PDB file of C-alpha atoms in Angstrom:
ATOM      1  CA  MET A   1      -2.554 176.772  10.494  1.00  0.00           C
ATOM      2  CA  SER A   2      -1.410 175.045  13.675  1.00  0.00           C
ATOM      3  CA  CYS A   3      -3.914 174.510  16.475  1.00  0.00           C
ATOM      4  CA  PHE A   4      -1.176 174.135  19.114  1.00  0.00           C
ATOM      5  CA  SER A   5       2.061 175.668  20.285  1.00  0.00           C
ATOM      6  CA  PHE A   6       4.524 173.749  22.445  1.00  0.00           C
ATOM      7  CA  THR A   7       6.848 174.712  25.282  1.00  0.00           C
ATOM      8  CA  ALA A   8       9.399 172.214  26.591  1.00  0.00           C
ATOM      9  CA  LEU A   9       9.438 172.072  30.398  1.00  0.00           C
ATOM     10  CA  PRO A  10      12.206 171.152  32.903  1.00  0.00           C
ATOM     11  CA  ILE A  11      11.477 167.396  32.869  1.00  0.00           C
ATOM     12  CA  LYS A  12      12.507 165.672  29.609  1.00  0.00           C
ATOM     13  CA  GLY A  13       9.440 164.978  27.472  1.00  0.00           C
ATOM     14  CA  LEU A  14       7.125 167.126  29.608  1.00  0.00           C
ATOM     15  CA  CYS A  15       5.524 169.805  27.484  1.00  0.00           C
ATOM     16  CA  ARG A  16       3.014 172.625  27.825  1.00  0.00           C
ATOM     17  CA  VAL A  17       0.565 172.482  24.960  1.00  0.00           C
ATOM     18  CA  GLN A  18      -1.182 175.754  24.251  1.00  0.00           C
ATOM     19  CA  ARG A  19      -4.459 175.307  22.386  1.00  0.00           C
ATOM     20  CA  GLU A  20      -5.456 177.907  19.838  1.00  0.00           C
ATOM     21  CA  HIS A  21      -9.015 179.205  20.279  1.00  0.00           C
ATOM     22  CA  ILE A  22     -10.723 180.057  17.011  1.00  0.00           C
ATOM     23  CA  GLY A  23     -13.705 182.223  17.857  1.00  0.00           C
ATOM     24  CA  ASP A  24     -16.379 184.547  16.645  1.00  0.00           C
ATOM     25  CA  SER A  25     -19.651 185.933  17.962  1.00  0.00           C
ATOM     26  CA  ARG A  26     -21.035 182.397  18.427  1.00  0.00           C
ATOM     27  CA  GLY A  27     -18.219 181.240  20.712  1.00  0.00           C
ATOM     28  CA  PHE A  28     -15.069 179.277  19.877  1.00  0.00           C
ATOM     29  CA  LEU A  29     -13.582 176.015  18.673  1.00  0.00           C
ATOM     30  CA  SER A  30     -10.533 174.549  20.384  1.00  0.00           C
ATOM     31  CA  ARG A  31      -8.950 171.289  19.247  1.00  0.00           C
ATOM     32  CA  LEU A  32      -8.136 168.973  22.167  1.00  0.00           C
ATOM     33  CA  PHE A  33      -6.076 166.399  20.255  1.00  0.00           C
ATOM     34  CA  CYS A  34      -4.465 166.014  16.839  1.00  0.00           C
ATOM     35  CA  VAL A  35      -1.962 163.190  16.419  1.00  0.00           C
ATOM     36  CA  ASP A  36      -0.328 164.870  13.421  1.00  0.00           C
ATOM     37  CA  GLU A  37       0.429 168.062  15.357  1.00  0.00           C
ATOM     38  CA  LEU A  38       1.183 166.451  18.741  1.00  0.00           C
ATOM     39  CA  ARG A  39       3.777 164.179  17.133  1.00  0.00           C
ATOM     40  CA  ALA A  40       6.054 167.259  17.118  1.00  0.00           C
ATOM     41  CA  ALA A  41       5.809 167.328  20.936  1.00  0.00           C
ATOM     42  CA  GLY A  42       6.586 163.614  21.329  1.00  0.00           C
ATOM     43  CA  TRP A  43       3.203 161.876  21.105  1.00  0.00           C
ATOM     44  CA  GLU A  44       3.988 158.596  19.331  1.00  0.00           C
ATOM     45  CA  HIS A  45       0.919 156.400  19.808  1.00  0.00           C
ATOM     46  CA  PRO A  46      -2.746 156.417  18.949  1.00  0.00           C
ATOM     47  CA  VAL A  47      -5.135 157.458  21.702  1.00  0.00           C
ATOM     48  CA  ALA A  48      -6.075 154.267  23.534  1.00  0.00           C
ATOM     49  CA  GLN A  49      -8.418 155.813  26.104  1.00  0.00           C
ATOM     50  CA  ILE A  50     -10.033 159.152  26.940  1.00  0.00           C
ATOM     51  CA  ASN A  51     -11.142 159.892  30.501  1.00  0.00           C
ATOM     52  CA  HIS A  52     -13.173 162.735  31.970  1.00  0.00           C
ATOM     53  CA  THR A  53     -12.886 163.662  35.666  1.00  0.00           C
ATOM     54  CA  TYR A  54     -15.081 165.919  37.745  1.00  0.00           C
ATOM     55  CA  THR A  55     -13.830 167.216  41.103  1.00  0.00           C
ATOM     56  CA  ALA A  56     -16.488 168.893  43.222  1.00  0.00           C
ATOM     57  CA  ARG A  57     -14.444 170.543  45.951  1.00  0.00           C
ATOM     58  CA  ARG A  58     -11.670 173.157  45.839  1.00  0.00           C
ATOM     59  CA  GLY A  59      -8.495 171.863  47.546  1.00  0.00           C
ATOM     60  CA  THR A  60      -9.088 168.214  46.601  1.00  0.00           C
ATOM     61  CA  VAL A  61      -6.007 166.289  45.455  1.00  0.00           C
ATOM     62  CA  ARG A  62      -6.118 163.369  43.012  1.00  0.00           C
ATOM     63  CA  GLY A  63      -3.003 161.352  42.243  1.00  0.00           C
ATOM     64  CA  MET A  64      -0.133 160.602  41.926  1.00  0.00           C
ATOM     65  CA  HIS A  65      -0.918 157.862  39.384  1.00  0.00           C
ATOM     66  CA  PHE A  66       1.126 155.980  36.790  1.00  0.00           C
ATOM     67  CA  GLN A  67       1.295 152.600  35.062  1.00  0.00           C
ATOM     68  CA  HIS A  68       4.282 150.267  35.252  1.00  0.00           C
ATOM     69  CA  PRO A  69       5.934 149.140  31.998  1.00  0.00           C
ATOM     70  CA  PRO A  70       5.026 147.656  29.601  1.00  0.00           C
ATOM     71  CA  HIS A  71       1.806 149.626  30.162  1.00  0.00           C
ATOM     72  CA  ALA A  72       3.513 152.985  30.808  1.00  0.00           C
ATOM     73  CA  GLU A  73       1.472 155.726  29.205  1.00  0.00           C
ATOM     74  CA  MET A  74       1.685 159.233  27.875  1.00  0.00           C
ATOM     75  CA  LYS A  75      -1.118 161.548  28.954  1.00  0.00           C
ATOM     76  CA  LEU A  76      -2.423 164.773  27.509  1.00  0.00           C
ATOM     77  CA  VAL A  77      -4.330 166.543  30.292  1.00  0.00           C
ATOM     78  CA  SER A  78      -6.679 169.462  29.575  1.00  0.00           C
ATOM     79  CA  CYS A  79      -8.850 171.426  31.998  1.00  0.00           C
ATOM     80  CA  VAL A  80     -12.218 172.192  30.435  1.00  0.00           C
ATOM     81  CA  ARG A  81     -13.942 173.667  33.503  1.00  0.00           C
ATOM     82  CA  GLY A  82     -12.516 175.487  36.510  1.00  0.00           C
ATOM     83  CA  GLU A  83      -8.822 175.492  37.422  1.00  0.00           C
ATOM     84  CA  VAL A  84      -6.274 172.936  38.615  1.00  0.00           C
ATOM     85  CA  TRP A  85      -2.625 172.739  39.694  1.00  0.00           C
ATOM     86  CA  ASP A  86      -1.461 169.856  37.496  1.00  0.00           C
ATOM     87  CA  VAL A  87       1.653 167.963  38.631  1.00  0.00           C
ATOM     88  CA  ALA A  88       4.013 165.498  36.929  1.00  0.00           C
ATOM     89  CA  ILE A  89       6.795 163.627  38.762  1.00  0.00           C
ATOM     90  CA  ASP A  90       9.659 161.971  36.881  1.00  0.00           C
ATOM     91  CA  LEU A  91       9.953 158.311  37.925  1.00  0.00           C
ATOM     92  CA  ARG A  92      12.354 157.191  35.189  1.00  0.00           C
ATOM     93  CA  ALA A  93      15.405 155.345  36.506  1.00  0.00           C
ATOM     94  CA  GLY A  94      18.585 157.146  35.513  1.00  0.00           C
ATOM     95  CA  SER A  95      16.828 160.374  34.541  1.00  0.00           C
ATOM     96  CA  PRO A  96      18.680 163.552  35.578  1.00  0.00           C
ATOM     97  CA  THR A  97      15.337 164.803  36.963  1.00  0.00           C
ATOM     98  CA  PHE A  98      14.446 161.546  38.791  1.00  0.00           C
ATOM     99  CA  LEU A  99      11.846 162.328  41.512  1.00  0.00           C
ATOM    100  CA  HIS A 100      11.660 165.991  40.470  1.00  0.00           C
ATOM    101  CA  TRP A 101       8.197 167.429  40.027  1.00  0.00           C
ATOM    102  CA  TYR A 102       6.811 170.182  37.866  1.00  0.00           C
ATOM    103  CA  ALA A 103       3.374 171.811  37.993  1.00  0.00           C
ATOM    104  CA  GLU A 104       1.314 173.891  35.583  1.00  0.00           C
ATOM    105  CA  HIS A 105      -1.792 175.945  36.206  1.00  0.00           C
ATOM    106  CA  LEU A 106      -4.445 174.593  33.817  1.00  0.00           C
ATOM    107  CA  SER A 107      -7.808 176.280  33.389  1.00  0.00           C
ATOM    108  CA  GLU A 108     -10.674 176.566  30.987  1.00  0.00           C
ATOM    109  CA  GLU A 109      -9.595 180.170  30.342  1.00  0.00           C
ATOM    110  CA  ASN A 110      -5.880 179.701  29.640  1.00  0.00           C
ATOM    111  CA  GLY A 111      -6.315 176.831  27.153  1.00  0.00           C
ATOM    112  CA  SER A 112      -3.129 175.102  28.326  1.00  0.00           C
ATOM    113  CA  ALA A 113      -2.685 171.348  28.507  1.00  0.00           C
ATOM    114  CA  LEU A 114       0.127 169.234  29.914  1.00  0.00           C
ATOM    115  CA  LEU A 115       1.702 166.477  27.816  1.00  0.00           C
ATOM    116  CA  ILE A 116       3.134 163.992  30.307  1.00  0.00           C
ATOM    117  CA  PRO A 117       5.668 161.439  29.063  1.00  0.00           C
ATOM    118  CA  GLU A 118       5.794 157.742  29.869  1.00  0.00           C
ATOM    119  CA  GLY A 119       7.445 157.085  33.215  1.00  0.00           C
ATOM    120  CA  CYS A 120       5.968 160.066  35.028  1.00  0.00           C
ATOM    121  CA  ALA A 121       3.348 160.048  37.772  1.00  0.00           C
ATOM    122  CA  HIS A 122       0.459 162.492  37.428  1.00  0.00           C
ATOM    123  CA  GLY A 123      -1.907 164.194  39.835  1.00  0.00           C
ATOM    124  CA  PHE A 124      -3.597 167.507  40.463  1.00  0.00           C
ATOM    125  CA  GLN A 125      -5.218 169.771  43.015  1.00  0.00           C
ATOM    126  CA  SER A 126      -8.478 171.498  42.194  1.00  0.00           C
ATOM    127  CA  LEU A 127      -8.157 175.264  42.631  1.00  0.00           C
ATOM    128  CA  THR A 128     -11.899 175.786  42.139  1.00  0.00           C
ATOM    129  CA  ASP A 129     -15.063 173.915  42.932  1.00  0.00           C
ATOM    130  CA  ASP A 130     -16.473 171.948  39.989  1.00  0.00           C
ATOM    131  CA  ALA A 131     -13.242 171.356  38.052  1.00  0.00           C
ATOM    132  CA  GLU A 132     -13.292 169.047  35.026  1.00  0.00           C
ATOM    133  CA  LEU A 133     -10.385 167.472  33.157  1.00  0.00           C
ATOM    134  CA  ILE A 134     -10.148 165.502  29.921  1.00  0.00           C
ATOM    135  CA  TYR A 135      -7.245 163.021  29.671  1.00  0.00           C
ATOM    136  CA  CYS A 136      -6.048 161.374  26.458  1.00  0.00           C
ATOM    137  CA  HIS A 137      -4.008 158.226  27.226  1.00  0.00           C
ATOM    138  CA  SER A 138      -1.606 156.397  24.931  1.00  0.00           C
ATOM    139  CA  MET A 139      -2.330 153.077  26.712  1.00  0.00           C
ATOM    140  CA  ALA A 140      -5.548 151.648  28.093  1.00  0.00           C
ATOM    141  CA  TYR A 141      -5.904 151.265  31.848  1.00  0.00           C
ATOM    142  CA  ALA A 142      -4.294 148.011  33.023  1.00  0.00           C
ATOM    143  CA  PRO A 143      -5.213 147.254  36.670  1.00  0.00           C
ATOM    144  CA  GLN A 144      -2.249 144.883  37.075  1.00  0.00           C
ATOM    145  CA  ALA A 145       0.129 147.711  36.061  1.00  0.00           C
ATOM    146  CA  GLU A 146      -1.398 150.415  38.252  1.00  0.00           C
ATOM    147  CA  GLY A 147       0.978 152.384  40.441  1.00  0.00           C
ATOM    148  CA  GLY A 148       0.737 155.379  42.704  1.00  0.00           C
ATOM    149  CA  LEU A 149       2.697 157.639  44.990  1.00  0.00           C
ATOM    150  CA  ASN A 150       1.361 159.290  48.102  1.00  0.00           C
ATOM    151  CA  PRO A 151       0.665 162.926  47.141  1.00  0.00           C
ATOM    152  CA  LEU A 152       1.813 164.086  50.589  1.00  0.00           C
ATOM    153  CA  ASP A 153       5.135 162.196  50.535  1.00  0.00           C
ATOM    154  CA  GLY A 154       7.772 164.527  51.994  1.00  0.00           C
ATOM    155  CA  ARG A 155      10.479 162.951  49.821  1.00  0.00           C
ATOM    156  CA  LEU A 156       8.620 164.242  46.759  1.00  0.00           C
ATOM    157  CA  GLY A 157       8.019 167.648  48.337  1.00  0.00           C
ATOM    158  CA  VAL A 158       5.148 168.710  46.086  1.00  0.00           C
ATOM    159  CA  SER A 159       4.041 172.212  47.088  1.00  0.00           C
ATOM    160  CA  TRP A 160       0.272 172.025  46.871  1.00  0.00           C
ATOM    161  CA  PRO A 161      -0.979 175.626  46.597  1.00  0.00           C
ATOM    162  CA  LEU A 162      -4.033 175.092  48.820  1.00  0.00           C
ATOM    163  CA  GLU A 163      -4.680 173.174  51.998  1.00  0.00           C
ATOM    164  CA  VAL A 164      -5.460 169.576  51.018  1.00  0.00           C
ATOM    165  CA  VAL A 165      -9.097 169.179  52.042  1.00  0.00           C
ATOM    166  CA  GLU A 166      -9.866 165.822  50.459  1.00  0.00           C
ATOM    167  CA  MET A 167      -8.182 162.763  48.905  1.00  0.00           C
ATOM    168  CA  SER A 168      -9.542 159.343  48.124  1.00  0.00           C
ATOM    169  CA  ALA A 169      -8.787 156.489  50.517  1.00  0.00           C
ATOM    170  CA  ARG A 170      -6.908 154.835  47.652  1.00  0.00           C
ATOM    171  CA  ASP A 171      -4.632 157.849  47.062  1.00  0.00           C
ATOM    172  CA  SER A 172      -4.034 158.322  50.809  1.00  0.00           C
ATOM    173  CA  ALA A 173      -3.017 154.660  51.079  1.00  0.00           C
ATOM    174  CA  HIS A 174      -0.262 154.886  48.457  1.00  0.00           C
ATOM    175  CA  PRO A 175       3.006 154.215  50.294  1.00  0.00           C
ATOM    176  CA  MET A 176       5.672 156.784  50.986  1.00  0.00           C
ATOM    177  CA  LEU A 177       8.831 156.260  48.949  1.00  0.00           C
ATOM    178  CA  ASP A 178      11.782 154.587  50.602  1.00  0.00           C
ATOM    179  CA  SER A 179      15.397 154.224  49.560  1.00  0.00           C
ATOM    180  CA  GLN A 180      14.534 150.950  47.786  1.00  0.00           C
ATOM    181  CA  PHE A 181      12.625 152.788  45.034  1.00  0.00           C
ATOM    182  CA  LYS A 182      15.019 153.032  42.095  1.00  0.00           C
ATOM    183  CA  GLY A 183      12.512 154.200  39.497  1.00  0.00           C
ATOM    184  CA  LEU A 184      10.861 152.790  36.395  1.00  0.00           C
ATOM    185  CA  THR A 185      12.846 151.215  33.591  1.00  0.00           C
ATOM    186  CA  LEU A 186      11.057 151.888  30.310  1.00  0.00           C
TER     187      LEU A 186
END
């Protein structure tokens, strides 16, 4: 029996992963990661790092983060508490969806996760107070490879569903894209 179902999304390699909840009177079990099953959706590496984020305030935006090659990473993002608007932006040079974004509503109730391919930036807005995410990464964090886009960059045109009430100084300081940005070559 499969613990996941997969839906391909408009950006190549981006995939909605629906977790199967197996429950009874005690509660439920939901698998967050299985390399054997996720291989069918494009996951090709072992998990190198798992991160847990907590966002206290509704309307807060985190992102848009990525790592430059050769440290480009896949991410599997799951919401385990609250709700978020999870966004991926295609940064791959030559991609037909270059600089296009796609968002999914992730929540503890809907059991959806977003599988984000290498070469995409990732961020989210918390739709509830006290939102928590679990991220599985295919590459470990490499500070020298860190990259980011300004979440409010008009060239990206991300439609955040709520007023942005808070961002970190680091995320706010990410530069706006200019015509010199040609994308990531993987």
